[in-house]
Coordinates of N, CA and C in Angstrom, one line a residue:
Chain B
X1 N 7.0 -16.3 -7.4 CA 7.0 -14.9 -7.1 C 6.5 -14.6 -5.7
X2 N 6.2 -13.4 -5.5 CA 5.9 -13.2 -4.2 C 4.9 -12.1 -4.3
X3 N 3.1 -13.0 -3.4 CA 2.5 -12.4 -3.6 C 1.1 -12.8 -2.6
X4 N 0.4 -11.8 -2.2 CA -0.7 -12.1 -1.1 C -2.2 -12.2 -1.9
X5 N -2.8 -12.7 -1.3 CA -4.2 -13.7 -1.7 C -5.1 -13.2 -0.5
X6 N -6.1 -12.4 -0.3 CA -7.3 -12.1 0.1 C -8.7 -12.3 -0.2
X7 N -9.6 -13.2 0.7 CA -10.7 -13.6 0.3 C -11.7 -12.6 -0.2
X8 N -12.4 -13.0 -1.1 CA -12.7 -12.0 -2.5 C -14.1 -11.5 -1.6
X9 N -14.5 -10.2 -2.0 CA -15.3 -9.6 -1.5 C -15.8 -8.7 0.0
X10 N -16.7 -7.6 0.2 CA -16.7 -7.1 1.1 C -17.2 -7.7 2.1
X11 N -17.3 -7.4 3.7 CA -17.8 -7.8 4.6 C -18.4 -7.1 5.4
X12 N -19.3 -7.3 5.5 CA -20.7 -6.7 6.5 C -21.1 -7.4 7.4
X13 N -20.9 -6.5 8.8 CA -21.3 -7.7 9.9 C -21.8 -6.6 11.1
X14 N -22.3 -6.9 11.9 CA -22.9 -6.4 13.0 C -21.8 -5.5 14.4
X15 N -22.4 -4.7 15.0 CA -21.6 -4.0 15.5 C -21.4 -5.2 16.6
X16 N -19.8 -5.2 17.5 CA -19.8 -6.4 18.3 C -19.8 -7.7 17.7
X17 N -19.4 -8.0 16.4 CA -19.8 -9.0 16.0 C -18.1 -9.4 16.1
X18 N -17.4 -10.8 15.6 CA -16.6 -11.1 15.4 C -16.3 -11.5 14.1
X19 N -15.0 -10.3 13.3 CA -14.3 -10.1 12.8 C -13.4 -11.1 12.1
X20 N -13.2 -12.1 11.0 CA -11.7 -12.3 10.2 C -11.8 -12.5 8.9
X21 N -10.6 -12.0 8.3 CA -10.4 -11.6 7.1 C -9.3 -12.2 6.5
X22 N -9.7 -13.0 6.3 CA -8.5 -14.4 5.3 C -7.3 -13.6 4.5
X23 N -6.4 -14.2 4.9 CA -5.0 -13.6 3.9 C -4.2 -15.3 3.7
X24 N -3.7 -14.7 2.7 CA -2.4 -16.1 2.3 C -1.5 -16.0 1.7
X25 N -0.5 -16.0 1.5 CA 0.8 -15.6 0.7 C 1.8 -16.4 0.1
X26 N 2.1 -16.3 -0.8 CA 3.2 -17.0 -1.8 C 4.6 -16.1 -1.4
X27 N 5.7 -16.5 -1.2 CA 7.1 -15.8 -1.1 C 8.3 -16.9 -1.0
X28 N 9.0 -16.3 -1.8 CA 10.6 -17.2 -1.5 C 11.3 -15.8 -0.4
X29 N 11.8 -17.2 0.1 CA 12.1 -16.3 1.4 C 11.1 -16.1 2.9
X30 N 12.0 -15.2 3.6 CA 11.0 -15.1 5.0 C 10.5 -13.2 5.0
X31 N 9.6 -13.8 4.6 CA 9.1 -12.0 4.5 C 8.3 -11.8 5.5
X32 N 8.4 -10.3 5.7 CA 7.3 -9.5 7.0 C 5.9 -9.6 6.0
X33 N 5.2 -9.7 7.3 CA 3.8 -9.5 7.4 C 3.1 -8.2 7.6
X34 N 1.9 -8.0 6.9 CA 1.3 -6.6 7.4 C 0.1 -6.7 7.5
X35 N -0.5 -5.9 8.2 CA -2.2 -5.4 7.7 C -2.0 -4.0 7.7
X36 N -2.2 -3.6 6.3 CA -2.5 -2.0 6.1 C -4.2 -1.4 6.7
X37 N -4.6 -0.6 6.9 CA -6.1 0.2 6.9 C -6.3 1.5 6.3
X38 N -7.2 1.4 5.5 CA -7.9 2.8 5.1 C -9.0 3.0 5.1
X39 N -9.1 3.9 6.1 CA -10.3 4.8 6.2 C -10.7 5.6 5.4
X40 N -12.4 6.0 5.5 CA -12.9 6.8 4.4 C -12.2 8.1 4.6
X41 N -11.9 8.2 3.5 CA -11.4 9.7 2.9 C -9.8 9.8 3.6
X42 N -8.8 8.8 4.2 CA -7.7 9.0 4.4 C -6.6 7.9 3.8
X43 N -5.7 7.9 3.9 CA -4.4 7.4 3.7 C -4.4 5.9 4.3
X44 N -3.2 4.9 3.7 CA -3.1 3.9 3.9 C -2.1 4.0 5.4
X45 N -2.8 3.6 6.2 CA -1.8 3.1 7.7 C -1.4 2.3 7.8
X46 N -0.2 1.8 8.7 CA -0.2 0.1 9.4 C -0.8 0.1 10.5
X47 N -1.4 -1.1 10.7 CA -2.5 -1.4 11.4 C -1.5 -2.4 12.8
X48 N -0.9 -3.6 11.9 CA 0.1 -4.2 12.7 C 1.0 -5.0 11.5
X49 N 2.0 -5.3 12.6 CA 2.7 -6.1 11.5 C 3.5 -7.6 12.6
X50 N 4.3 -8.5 11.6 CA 4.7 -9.3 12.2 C 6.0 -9.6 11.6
X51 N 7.3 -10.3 11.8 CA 8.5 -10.4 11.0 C 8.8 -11.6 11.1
X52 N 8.8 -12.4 12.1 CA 9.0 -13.8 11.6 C 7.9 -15.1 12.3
X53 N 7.7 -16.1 12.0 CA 7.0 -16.8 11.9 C 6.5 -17.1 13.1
X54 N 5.3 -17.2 13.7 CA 4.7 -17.5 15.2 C 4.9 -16.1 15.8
X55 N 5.0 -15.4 15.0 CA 5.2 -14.0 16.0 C 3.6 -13.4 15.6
X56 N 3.3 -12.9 16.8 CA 1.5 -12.0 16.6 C 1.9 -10.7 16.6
X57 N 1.0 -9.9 15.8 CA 0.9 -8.6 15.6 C -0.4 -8.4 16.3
X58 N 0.0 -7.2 16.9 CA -1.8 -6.8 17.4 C -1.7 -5.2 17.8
X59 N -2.9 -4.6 17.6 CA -2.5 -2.9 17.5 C -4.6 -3.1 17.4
X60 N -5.0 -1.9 18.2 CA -6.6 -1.7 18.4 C -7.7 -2.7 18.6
X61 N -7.0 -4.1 19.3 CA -7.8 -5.1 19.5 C -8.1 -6.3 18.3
X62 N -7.3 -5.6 17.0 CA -6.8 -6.1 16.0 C -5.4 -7.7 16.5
X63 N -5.9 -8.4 15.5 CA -4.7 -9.4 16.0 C -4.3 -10.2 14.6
X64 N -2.9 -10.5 14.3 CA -2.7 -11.7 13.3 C -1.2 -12.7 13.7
X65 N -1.6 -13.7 13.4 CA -0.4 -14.7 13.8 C 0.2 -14.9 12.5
X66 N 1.6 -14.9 12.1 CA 2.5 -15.3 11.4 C 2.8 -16.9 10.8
X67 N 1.5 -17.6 10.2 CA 1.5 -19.2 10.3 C 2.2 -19.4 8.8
X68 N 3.6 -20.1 9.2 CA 4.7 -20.3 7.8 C 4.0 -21.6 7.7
X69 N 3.5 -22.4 8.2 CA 3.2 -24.1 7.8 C 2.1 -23.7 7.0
X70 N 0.8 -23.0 6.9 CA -0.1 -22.6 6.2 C 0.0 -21.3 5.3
X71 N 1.0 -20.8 5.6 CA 1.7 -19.5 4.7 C -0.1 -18.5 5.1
X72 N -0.7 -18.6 6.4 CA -1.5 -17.3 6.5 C -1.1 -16.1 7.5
X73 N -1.8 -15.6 7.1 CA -1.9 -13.9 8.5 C -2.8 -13.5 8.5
X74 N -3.8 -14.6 9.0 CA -5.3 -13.6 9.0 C -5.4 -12.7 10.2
X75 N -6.5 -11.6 9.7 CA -6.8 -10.5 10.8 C -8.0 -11.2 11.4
X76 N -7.9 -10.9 12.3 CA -9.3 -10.8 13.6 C -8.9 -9.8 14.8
X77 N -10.4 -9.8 15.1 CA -10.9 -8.6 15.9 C -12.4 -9.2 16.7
X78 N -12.1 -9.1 17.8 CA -13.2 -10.1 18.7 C -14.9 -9.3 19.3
X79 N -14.5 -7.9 18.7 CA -15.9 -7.2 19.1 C -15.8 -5.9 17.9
X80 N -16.6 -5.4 16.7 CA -15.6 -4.7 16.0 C -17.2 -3.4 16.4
X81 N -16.8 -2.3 15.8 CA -17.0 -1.0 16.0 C -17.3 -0.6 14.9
X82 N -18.3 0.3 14.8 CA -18.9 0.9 13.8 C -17.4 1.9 12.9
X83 N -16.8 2.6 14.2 CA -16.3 2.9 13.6 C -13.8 2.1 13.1
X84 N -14.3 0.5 12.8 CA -13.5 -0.2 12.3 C -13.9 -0.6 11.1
X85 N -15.3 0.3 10.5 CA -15.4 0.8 9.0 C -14.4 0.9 8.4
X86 N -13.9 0.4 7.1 CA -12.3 0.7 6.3 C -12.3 -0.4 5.5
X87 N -11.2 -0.1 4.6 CA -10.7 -1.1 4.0 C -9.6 -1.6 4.1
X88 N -9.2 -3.1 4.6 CA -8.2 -3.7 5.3 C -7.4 -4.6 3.8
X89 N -5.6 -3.9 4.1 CA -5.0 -4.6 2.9 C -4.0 -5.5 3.5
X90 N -3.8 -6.9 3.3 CA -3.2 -7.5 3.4 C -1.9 -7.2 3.2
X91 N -0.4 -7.4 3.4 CA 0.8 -7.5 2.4 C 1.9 -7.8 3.2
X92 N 2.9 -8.5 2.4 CA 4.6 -9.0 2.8 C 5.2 -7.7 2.1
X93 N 6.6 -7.8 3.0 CA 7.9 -7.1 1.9 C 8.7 -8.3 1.7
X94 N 9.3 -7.6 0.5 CA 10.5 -8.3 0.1 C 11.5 -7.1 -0.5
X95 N 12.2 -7.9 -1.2 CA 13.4 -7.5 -1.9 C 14.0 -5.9 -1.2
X96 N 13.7 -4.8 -2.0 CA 14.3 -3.3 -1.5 C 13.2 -3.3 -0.3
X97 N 12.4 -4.1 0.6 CA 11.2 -3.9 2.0 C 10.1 -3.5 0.7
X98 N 10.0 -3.4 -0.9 CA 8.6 -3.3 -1.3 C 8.0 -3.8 -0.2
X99 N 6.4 -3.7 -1.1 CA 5.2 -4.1 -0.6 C 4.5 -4.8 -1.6
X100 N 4.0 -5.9 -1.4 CA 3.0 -6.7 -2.3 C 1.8 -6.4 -2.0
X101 N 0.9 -6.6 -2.2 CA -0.9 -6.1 -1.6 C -1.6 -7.3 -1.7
X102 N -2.6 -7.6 -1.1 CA -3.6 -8.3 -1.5 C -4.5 -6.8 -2.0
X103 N -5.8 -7.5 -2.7 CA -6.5 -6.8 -3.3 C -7.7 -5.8 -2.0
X104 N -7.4 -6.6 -1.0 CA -8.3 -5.3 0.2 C -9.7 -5.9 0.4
X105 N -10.2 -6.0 1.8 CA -11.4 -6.7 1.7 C -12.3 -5.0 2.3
X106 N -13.0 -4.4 2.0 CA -14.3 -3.3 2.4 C -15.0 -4.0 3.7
X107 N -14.8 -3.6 4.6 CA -15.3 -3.8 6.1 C -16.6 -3.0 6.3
X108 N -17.6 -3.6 6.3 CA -19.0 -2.4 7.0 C -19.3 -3.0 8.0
X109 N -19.7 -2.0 8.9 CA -20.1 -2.3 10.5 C -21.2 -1.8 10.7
X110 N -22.4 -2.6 11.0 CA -23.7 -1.8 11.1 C -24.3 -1.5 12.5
X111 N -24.8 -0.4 13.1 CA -25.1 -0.4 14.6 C -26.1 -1.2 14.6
Chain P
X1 N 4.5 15.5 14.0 CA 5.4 16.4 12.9 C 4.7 15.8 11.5
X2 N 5.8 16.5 10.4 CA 5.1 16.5 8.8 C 5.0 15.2 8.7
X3 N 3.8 14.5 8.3 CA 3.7 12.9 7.4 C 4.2 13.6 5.9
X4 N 3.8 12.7 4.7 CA 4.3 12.7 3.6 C 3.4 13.3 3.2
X5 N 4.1 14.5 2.0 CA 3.0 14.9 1.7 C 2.8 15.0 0.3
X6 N 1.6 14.6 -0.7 CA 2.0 14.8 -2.3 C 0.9 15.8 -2.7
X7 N 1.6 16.0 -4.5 CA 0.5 17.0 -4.6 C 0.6 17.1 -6.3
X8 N -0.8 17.5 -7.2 CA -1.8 17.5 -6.2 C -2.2 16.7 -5.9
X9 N -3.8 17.2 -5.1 CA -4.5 15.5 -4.8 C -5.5 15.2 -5.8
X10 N -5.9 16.0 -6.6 CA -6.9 15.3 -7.6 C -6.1 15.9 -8.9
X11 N -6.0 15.2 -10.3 CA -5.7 15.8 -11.7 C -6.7 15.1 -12.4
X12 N -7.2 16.1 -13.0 CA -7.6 15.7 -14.3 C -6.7 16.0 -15.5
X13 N -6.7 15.2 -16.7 CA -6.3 15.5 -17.3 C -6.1 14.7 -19.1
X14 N -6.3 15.5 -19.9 CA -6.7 14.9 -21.4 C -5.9 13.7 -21.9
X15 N -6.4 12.6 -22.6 CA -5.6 11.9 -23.4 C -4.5 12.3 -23.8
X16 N -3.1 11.6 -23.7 CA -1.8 12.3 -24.8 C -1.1 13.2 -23.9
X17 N -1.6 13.6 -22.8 CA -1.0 15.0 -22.1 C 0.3 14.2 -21.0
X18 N 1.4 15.1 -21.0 CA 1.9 14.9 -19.8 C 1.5 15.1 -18.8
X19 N 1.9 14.7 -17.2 CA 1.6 14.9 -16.2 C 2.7 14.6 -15.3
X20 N 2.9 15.2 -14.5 CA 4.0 15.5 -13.3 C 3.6 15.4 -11.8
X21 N 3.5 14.1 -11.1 CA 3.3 14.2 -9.4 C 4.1 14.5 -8.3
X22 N 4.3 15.2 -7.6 CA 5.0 15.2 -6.3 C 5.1 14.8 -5.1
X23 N 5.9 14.1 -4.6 CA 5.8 13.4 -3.2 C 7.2 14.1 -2.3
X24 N 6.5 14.9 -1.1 CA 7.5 15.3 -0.2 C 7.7 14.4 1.0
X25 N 8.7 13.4 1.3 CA 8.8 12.5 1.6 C 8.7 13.5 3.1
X26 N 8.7 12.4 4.5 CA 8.9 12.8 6.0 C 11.0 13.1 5.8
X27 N 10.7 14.2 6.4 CA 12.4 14.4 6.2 C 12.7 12.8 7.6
X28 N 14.5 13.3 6.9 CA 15.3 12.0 6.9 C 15.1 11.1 6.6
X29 N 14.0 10.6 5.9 CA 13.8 9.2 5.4 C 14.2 9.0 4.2
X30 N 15.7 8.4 4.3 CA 16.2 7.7 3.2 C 15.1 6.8 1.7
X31 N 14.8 6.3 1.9 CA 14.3 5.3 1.4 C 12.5 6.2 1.1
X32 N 12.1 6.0 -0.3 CA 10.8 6.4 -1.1 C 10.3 5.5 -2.1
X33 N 9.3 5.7 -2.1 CA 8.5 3.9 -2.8 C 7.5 4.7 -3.6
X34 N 6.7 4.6 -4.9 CA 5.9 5.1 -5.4 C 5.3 3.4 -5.5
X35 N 3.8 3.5 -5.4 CA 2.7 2.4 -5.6 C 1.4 3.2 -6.3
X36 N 0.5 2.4 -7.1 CA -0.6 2.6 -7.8 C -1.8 2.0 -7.4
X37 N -2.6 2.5 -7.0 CA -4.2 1.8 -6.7 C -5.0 2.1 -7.6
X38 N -5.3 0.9 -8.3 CA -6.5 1.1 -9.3 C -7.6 -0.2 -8.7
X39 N -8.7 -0.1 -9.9 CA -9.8 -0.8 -9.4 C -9.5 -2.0 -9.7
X40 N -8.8 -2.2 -10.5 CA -8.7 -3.3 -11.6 C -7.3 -4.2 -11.2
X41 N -6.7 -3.3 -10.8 CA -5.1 -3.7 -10.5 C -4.8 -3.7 -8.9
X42 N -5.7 -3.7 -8.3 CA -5.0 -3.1 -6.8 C -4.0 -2.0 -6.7
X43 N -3.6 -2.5 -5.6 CA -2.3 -1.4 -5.3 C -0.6 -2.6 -6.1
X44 N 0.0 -1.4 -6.4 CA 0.9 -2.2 -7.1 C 2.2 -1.1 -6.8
X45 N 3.1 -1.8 -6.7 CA 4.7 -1.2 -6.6 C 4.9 -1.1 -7.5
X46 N 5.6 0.4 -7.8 CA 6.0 1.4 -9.6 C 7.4 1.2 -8.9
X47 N 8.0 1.5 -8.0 CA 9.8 2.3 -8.2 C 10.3 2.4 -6.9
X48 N 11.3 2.3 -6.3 CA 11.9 2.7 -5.2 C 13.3 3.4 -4.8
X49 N 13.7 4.3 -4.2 CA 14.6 4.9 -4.5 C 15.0 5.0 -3.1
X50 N 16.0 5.0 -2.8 CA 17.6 5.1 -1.8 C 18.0 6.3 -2.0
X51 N 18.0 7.3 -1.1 CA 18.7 8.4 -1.6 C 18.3 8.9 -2.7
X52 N 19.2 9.0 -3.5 CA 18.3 9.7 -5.0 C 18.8 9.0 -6.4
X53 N 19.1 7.4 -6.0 CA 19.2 6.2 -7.0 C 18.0 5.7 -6.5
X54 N 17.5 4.9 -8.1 CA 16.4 4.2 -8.3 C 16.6 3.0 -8.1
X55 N 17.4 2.0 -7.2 CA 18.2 0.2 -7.5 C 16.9 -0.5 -8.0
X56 N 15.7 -0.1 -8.2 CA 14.3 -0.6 -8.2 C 13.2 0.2 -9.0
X57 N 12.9 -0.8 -10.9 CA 12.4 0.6 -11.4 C 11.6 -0.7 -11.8
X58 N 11.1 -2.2 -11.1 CA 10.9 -2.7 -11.9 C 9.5 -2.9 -12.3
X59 N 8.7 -2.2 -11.0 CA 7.5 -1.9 -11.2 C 6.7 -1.0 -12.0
X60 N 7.1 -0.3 -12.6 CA 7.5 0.7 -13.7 C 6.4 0.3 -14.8
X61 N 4.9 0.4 -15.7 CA 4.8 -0.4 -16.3 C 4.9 0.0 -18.0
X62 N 5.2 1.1 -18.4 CA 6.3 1.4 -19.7 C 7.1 2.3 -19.6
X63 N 7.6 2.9 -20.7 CA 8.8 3.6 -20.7 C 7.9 5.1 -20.7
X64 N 6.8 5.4 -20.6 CA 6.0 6.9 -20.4 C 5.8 6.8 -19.2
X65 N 6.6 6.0 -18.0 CA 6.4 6.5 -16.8 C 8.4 6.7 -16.3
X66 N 8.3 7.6 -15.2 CA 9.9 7.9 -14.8 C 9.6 8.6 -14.2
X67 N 10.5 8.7 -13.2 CA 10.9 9.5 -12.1 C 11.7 9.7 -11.4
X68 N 12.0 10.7 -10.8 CA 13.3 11.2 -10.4 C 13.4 11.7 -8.6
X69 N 14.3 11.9 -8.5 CA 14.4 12.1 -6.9 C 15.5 12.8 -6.3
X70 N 15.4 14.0 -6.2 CA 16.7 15.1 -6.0 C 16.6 15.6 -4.7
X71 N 18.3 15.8 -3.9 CA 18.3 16.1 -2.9 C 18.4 15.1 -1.6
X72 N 18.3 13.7 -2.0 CA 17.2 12.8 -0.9 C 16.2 13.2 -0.6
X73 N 15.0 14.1 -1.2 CA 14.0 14.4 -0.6 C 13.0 14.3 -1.6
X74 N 12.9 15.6 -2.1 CA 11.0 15.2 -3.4 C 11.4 14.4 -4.4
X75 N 10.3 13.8 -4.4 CA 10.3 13.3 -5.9 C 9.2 13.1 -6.2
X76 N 9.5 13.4 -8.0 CA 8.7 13.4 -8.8 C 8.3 12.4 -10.4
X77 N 7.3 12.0 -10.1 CA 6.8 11.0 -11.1 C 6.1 11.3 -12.3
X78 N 6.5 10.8 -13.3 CA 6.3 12.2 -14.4 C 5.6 11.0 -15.8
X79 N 4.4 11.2 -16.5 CA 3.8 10.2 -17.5 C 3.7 10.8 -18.1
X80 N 3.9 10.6 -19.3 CA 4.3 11.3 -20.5 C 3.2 10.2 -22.2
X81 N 2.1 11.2 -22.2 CA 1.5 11.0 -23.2 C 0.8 10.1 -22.7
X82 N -0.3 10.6 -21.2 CA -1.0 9.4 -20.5 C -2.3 9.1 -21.3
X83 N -2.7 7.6 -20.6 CA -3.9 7.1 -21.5 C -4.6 6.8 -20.3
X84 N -6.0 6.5 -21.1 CA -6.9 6.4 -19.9 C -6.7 5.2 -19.2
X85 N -5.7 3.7 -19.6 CA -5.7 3.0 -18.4 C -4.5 3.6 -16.9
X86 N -4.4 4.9 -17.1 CA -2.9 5.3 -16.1 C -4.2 6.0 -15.1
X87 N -5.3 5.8 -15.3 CA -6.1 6.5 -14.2 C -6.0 6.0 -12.8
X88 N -5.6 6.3 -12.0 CA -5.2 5.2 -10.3 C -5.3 6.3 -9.4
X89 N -5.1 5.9 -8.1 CA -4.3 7.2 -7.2 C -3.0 6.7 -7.4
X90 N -2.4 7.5 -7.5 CA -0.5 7.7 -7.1 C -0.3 7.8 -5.6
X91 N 0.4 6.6 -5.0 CA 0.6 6.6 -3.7 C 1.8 6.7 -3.4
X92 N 2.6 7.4 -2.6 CA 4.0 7.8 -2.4 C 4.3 7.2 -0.7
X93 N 5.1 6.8 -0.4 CA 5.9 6.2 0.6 C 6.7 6.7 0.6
X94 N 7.2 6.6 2.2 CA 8.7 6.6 2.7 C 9.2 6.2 3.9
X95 N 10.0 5.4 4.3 CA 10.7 4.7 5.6 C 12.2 5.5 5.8
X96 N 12.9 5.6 6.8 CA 13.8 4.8 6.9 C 14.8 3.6 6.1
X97 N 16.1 3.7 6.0 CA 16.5 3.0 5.2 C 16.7 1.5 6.0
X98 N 16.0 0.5 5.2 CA 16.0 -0.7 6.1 C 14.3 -1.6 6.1
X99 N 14.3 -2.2 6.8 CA 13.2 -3.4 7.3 C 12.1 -2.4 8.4
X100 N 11.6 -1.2 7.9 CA 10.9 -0.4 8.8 C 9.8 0.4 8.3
X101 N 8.9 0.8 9.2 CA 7.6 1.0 8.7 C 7.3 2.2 7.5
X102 N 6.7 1.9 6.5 CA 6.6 2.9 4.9 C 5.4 3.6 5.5
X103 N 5.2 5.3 5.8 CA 4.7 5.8 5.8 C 3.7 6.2 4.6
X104 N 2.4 6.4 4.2 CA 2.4 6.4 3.0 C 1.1 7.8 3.1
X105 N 1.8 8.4 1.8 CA 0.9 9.7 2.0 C -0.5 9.7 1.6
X106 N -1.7 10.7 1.1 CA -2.5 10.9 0.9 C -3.1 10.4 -0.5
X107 N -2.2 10.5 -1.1 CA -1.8 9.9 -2.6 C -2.5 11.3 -3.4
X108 N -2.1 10.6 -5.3 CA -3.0 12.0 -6.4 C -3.8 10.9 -6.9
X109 N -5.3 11.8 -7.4 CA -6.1 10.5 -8.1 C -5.8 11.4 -9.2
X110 N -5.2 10.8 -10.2 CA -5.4 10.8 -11.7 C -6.6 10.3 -12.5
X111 N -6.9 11.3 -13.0 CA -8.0 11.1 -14.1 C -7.9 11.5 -15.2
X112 N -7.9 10.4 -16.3 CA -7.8 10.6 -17.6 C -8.9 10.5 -18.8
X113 N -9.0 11.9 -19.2 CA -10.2 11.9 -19.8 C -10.1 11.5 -21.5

């Protein structure tokens, strides 16, 4: 089937610290890549995305590579900001462009 | 211009009761996706609709959920005799028909008491 895998639990790290957030995915076929964000009290955004393999997404200093030999897309972010507070969701499409999710890792940034 | 917008945003509402959500997609956008965020389940794909066929109901998870889509534009998601695991937010999408970015609105949190 087709489905995304995020390392379990929140993450708390220091303002300016460096940022990554494990993703990994199962899919028949060549599916797009995503990182969604939600911020407190708002809606799910795209953050970046990627469509086929070796291709980087990058959007607010945010970055993920498309790696089909390890089936990952992890996010990184090389200096992060109090306010890059959120909850970061993994996901592919497939079939009708659904969305699969990973389960979201909670990002805290402390000054 | 308008993002997507649903409504409401918060329901409460009794064991056994029906309930009805709304999602006003971004005009011209073909294509509408309903997804579920719970704590337990994540976010999960319910349905997708083209115009105002459903080719995609498979995320659907019994026969007390349906929804409909008139006009190419609102649609509405309708649970009928909910229980307290149907507690989530209700998140509504919409793209473009095609491989393009799903806007996704504010969502409704359902609460089932």
């Amino acid at each position: 089937g087709n489905s995304v895998t995020q390392m379990e639990g929140p993450v708390t790290l220091s303002e300016e610290a460096f940022l990554t957030i494990n993703c990994t995915y199962t899919a028949t076929g060549y599916p797009s890549l995503f990182w969604y964000v939600q911020y407190p009290g708002e809606g799910l955004q795209l953050l970046l995305k990627a469509t086929k393999a070796d291709d980087k997404g990058s959007n607010k200093g945010f970055e993920a590579t498309y790696r089909k030999e390890t089936t990952s897309f992890h996010l990184e972010k090389g200096s992060v900001q109090v306010s890059d507070s959120a909850v970061y969701f993994c996901a592919l499409s497939y079939g009708n462009n659904r969305l699969a999710f990973g389960k979201g890792n909670q990002v805290v940034v402390i000054p | 211009g308008a993002g997507v917008s649903q409504s409401p945003s918060n329901k409460v509402t009794e064991k056994g009761k029906d309930v009805e959500l709304r999602c006003d997609p971004i005009s011209g956008h073909t294509a509408l996706y309903w997804y579920r965020q719970s704590l337990g389940q994540g976010l999960e794909f319910l349905i997708y609709f083209q115009g105002n066929s459903a080719p995609d109901k498979s995320g659907l998870p019994s026969d007390r959920f349906s929804a409909e889509r008139t006009g190419g534009s609102v649609s509405t998601l309708t649970i009928q005799r909910t229980q307290q695991e149907d507690s989530a937010v209700y998140l509504c999408a919409s793209s473009p028909a095609g491989p393009y970015e799903q806007y996704f609105g504010p969502g409704t949190r359902l609460t089932v008491t």
